[in-house]
Short mmCIF file of C-alpha atoms in Angstrom, two decimals:
data_model
loop_
_atom_site.label_atom_id
_atom_site.label_comp_id
_atom_site.label_asym_id
_atom_site.label_seq_id
_atom_site.Cartn_x
_atom_site.Cartn_y
_atom_site.Cartn_z
CA MET H 1 0.00 0.00 0.00
CA THR H 2 1.43 3.37 -1.01
CA LEU H 3 -0.03 6.58 0.36
CA PRO H 4 0.35 10.03 -1.22
CA ARG H 5 3.33 11.90 0.24
CA ASP H 6 3.85 15.59 0.96
CA ALA H 7 6.34 17.24 -1.38
CA GLY H 8 9.92 17.00 -0.13
CA THR H 9 9.13 14.63 2.73
CA ASP H 10 8.78 10.93 3.35
CA GLU H 11 5.70 11.49 5.49
CA PRO H 12 2.23 10.67 4.13
CA ARG H 13 0.08 13.69 3.27
CA GLY H 14 -2.10 15.22 5.99
CA ARG H 15 -3.33 12.75 8.56
CA LEU H 16 -2.53 9.70 6.49
CA TRP H 17 0.60 9.27 8.63
CA LEU H 18 -1.52 7.32 11.12
CA ALA H 19 -2.85 4.89 8.49
CA ASP H 20 0.70 4.48 7.17
CA LEU H 21 2.07 3.79 10.66
CA LEU H 22 -0.68 1.30 11.52
CA TRP H 23 0.03 -0.55 8.27
CA ARG H 24 3.83 -0.54 8.67
CA ILE H 25 3.91 -1.88 12.24
CA GLY H 26 1.35 -4.61 11.56
CA CYS H 27 -1.69 -3.19 13.34
CA VAL H 28 -3.92 -3.85 10.31
CA GLN H 29 -4.81 -7.52 10.12
CA PHE H 30 -7.07 -9.39 7.72
CA GLY H 31 -9.09 -12.49 8.56
CA ASP H 32 -12.34 -13.32 10.31
CA PHE H 33 -12.51 -11.54 13.67
CA SER H 34 -15.20 -11.58 16.35
CA LEU H 35 -14.56 -9.23 19.26
CA GLY H 36 -16.83 -9.42 22.25
CA ARG H 37 -20.54 -8.82 21.81
CA THR H 38 -20.29 -5.95 19.34
CA VAL H 39 -18.09 -7.13 16.47
CA ARG H 40 -18.98 -10.33 14.64
CA ASN H 41 -17.18 -11.67 11.58
CA SER H 42 -15.24 -8.54 10.71
CA PRO H 43 -12.75 -9.04 7.85
CA ILE H 44 -10.40 -6.38 9.27
CA TYR H 45 -8.95 -5.90 12.76
CA ILE H 46 -6.85 -2.93 13.80
CA ASN H 47 -4.78 -3.84 16.85
CA PRO H 48 -4.12 -0.59 18.75
CA LYS H 49 -1.90 -2.34 21.32
CA LEU H 50 1.02 -2.47 18.89
CA ILE H 51 1.35 1.33 18.79
CA VAL H 52 2.67 1.30 22.38
CA SER H 53 6.08 0.33 20.95
CA GLN H 54 6.22 3.62 19.01
CA PRO H 55 6.46 6.40 21.65
CA GLU H 56 6.60 9.31 19.19
CA ALA H 57 3.59 7.98 17.29
CA LEU H 58 1.72 7.35 20.55
CA ALA H 59 2.28 10.99 21.54
CA ARG H 60 1.06 12.09 18.09
CA VAL H 61 -2.07 9.96 18.47
CA GLY H 62 -2.76 11.67 21.81
CA ALA H 63 -2.29 15.07 20.16
CA LEU H 64 -4.55 14.09 17.24
CA ILE H 65 -7.37 12.96 19.54
CA ASP H 66 -6.95 16.13 21.62
CA GLU H 67 -7.21 18.25 18.48
CA GLU H 68 -10.32 16.41 17.28
CA LEU H 69 -12.01 16.71 20.70
CA ARG H 70 -11.27 20.43 20.97
CA LEU H 71 -12.59 20.99 17.45
CA ALA H 72 -15.81 19.08 18.19
CA MET H 73 -16.30 20.97 21.47
CA SER H 74 -15.67 24.33 19.78
CA MET H 75 -18.38 23.48 17.25
CA ARG H 76 -20.68 22.61 20.14
CA ASN H 77 -21.13 19.09 18.84
CA PRO H 78 -23.98 17.65 20.94
CA HIS H 79 -22.17 14.30 21.18
CA VAL H 80 -18.99 15.78 22.70
CA GLU H 81 -19.29 17.43 26.10
CA ARG H 82 -16.59 18.93 28.28
CA PHE H 83 -15.04 16.46 30.71
CA ASP H 84 -12.81 16.48 33.79
CA VAL H 85 -11.35 12.98 33.60
CA ILE H 86 -10.29 10.48 30.93
CA ALA H 87 -11.17 6.81 31.39
CA GLY H 88 -8.97 4.15 29.82
CA VAL H 89 -9.99 0.55 29.26
CA PRO H 90 -7.27 -2.00 30.05
CA ILE H 91 -5.50 -3.39 28.16
CA GLY H 92 -6.16 -2.23 24.60
CA GLY H 93 -7.15 1.37 25.26
CA LEU H 94 -5.20 2.28 28.37
CA HIS H 95 -2.04 3.41 26.58
CA ILE H 96 -3.98 5.65 24.18
CA ALA H 97 -5.97 7.11 27.09
CA THR H 98 -2.67 7.74 28.90
CA ALA H 99 -1.25 9.56 25.86
CA LEU H 100 -4.40 11.70 25.68
CA SER H 101 -4.31 12.37 29.44
CA LEU H 102 -0.71 13.58 29.20
CA GLN H 103 -1.46 15.70 26.12
CA MET H 104 -4.52 17.36 27.69
CA ARG H 105 -3.11 17.42 31.22
CA THR H 106 -6.34 15.79 32.37
CA PRO H 107 -6.55 13.14 35.12
CA LEU H 108 -6.79 9.49 34.06
CA ILE H 109 -8.79 6.67 35.60
CA TYR H 110 -9.16 3.04 34.60
CA ALA H 111 -11.35 0.13 35.55
CA ARG H 112 -9.66 -2.68 37.42
CA PRO H 113 -11.03 -6.10 36.58
CA ARG H 114 -12.03 -8.08 39.63
CA ALA H 115 -9.48 -10.80 40.39
CA ALA H 116 -10.67 -14.38 40.09
CA GLY H 117 -11.92 -15.57 43.45
CA ASP H 118 -12.07 -12.03 44.92
CA GLU H 119 -15.57 -12.00 46.34
CA SER H 120 -14.80 -9.52 49.13
CA GLY H 121 -14.95 -6.45 46.92
CA GLN H 122 -12.21 -4.83 49.05
CA ARG H 123 -10.10 -3.72 46.08
CA PRO H 124 -11.29 -0.62 44.24
CA GLN H 125 -12.89 -1.20 40.84
CA ILE H 126 -11.69 2.20 39.57
CA GLU H 127 -8.08 3.35 39.91
CA GLY H 128 -6.97 6.95 39.67
#
């Protein structure tokens, strides 16, 4: 797959750098994927966990999401409200939520799965 490049640079044009990165590091996978209750028989899977090995790209992803959120909030998009905390979902989304939290300087929380056999409920379900 070859993406259009900006003149005088090796970087894909505009925001295509993210698609290019995901392709190059193997995040884009083809097959027959069923993920949880919401995705059944998808021919494409994008594995976001692989981007954690690319710190510069991870920071850029955080900046990109920050930019998109600020734009949506400035347009008063009814689906995007102001928020005081960012929640990450372990394992797949926690690193992206962390990058966004650092970019926006906004506190981060995450849900802790209950340990097998832990019926006491003594450990917090939310960390942060």
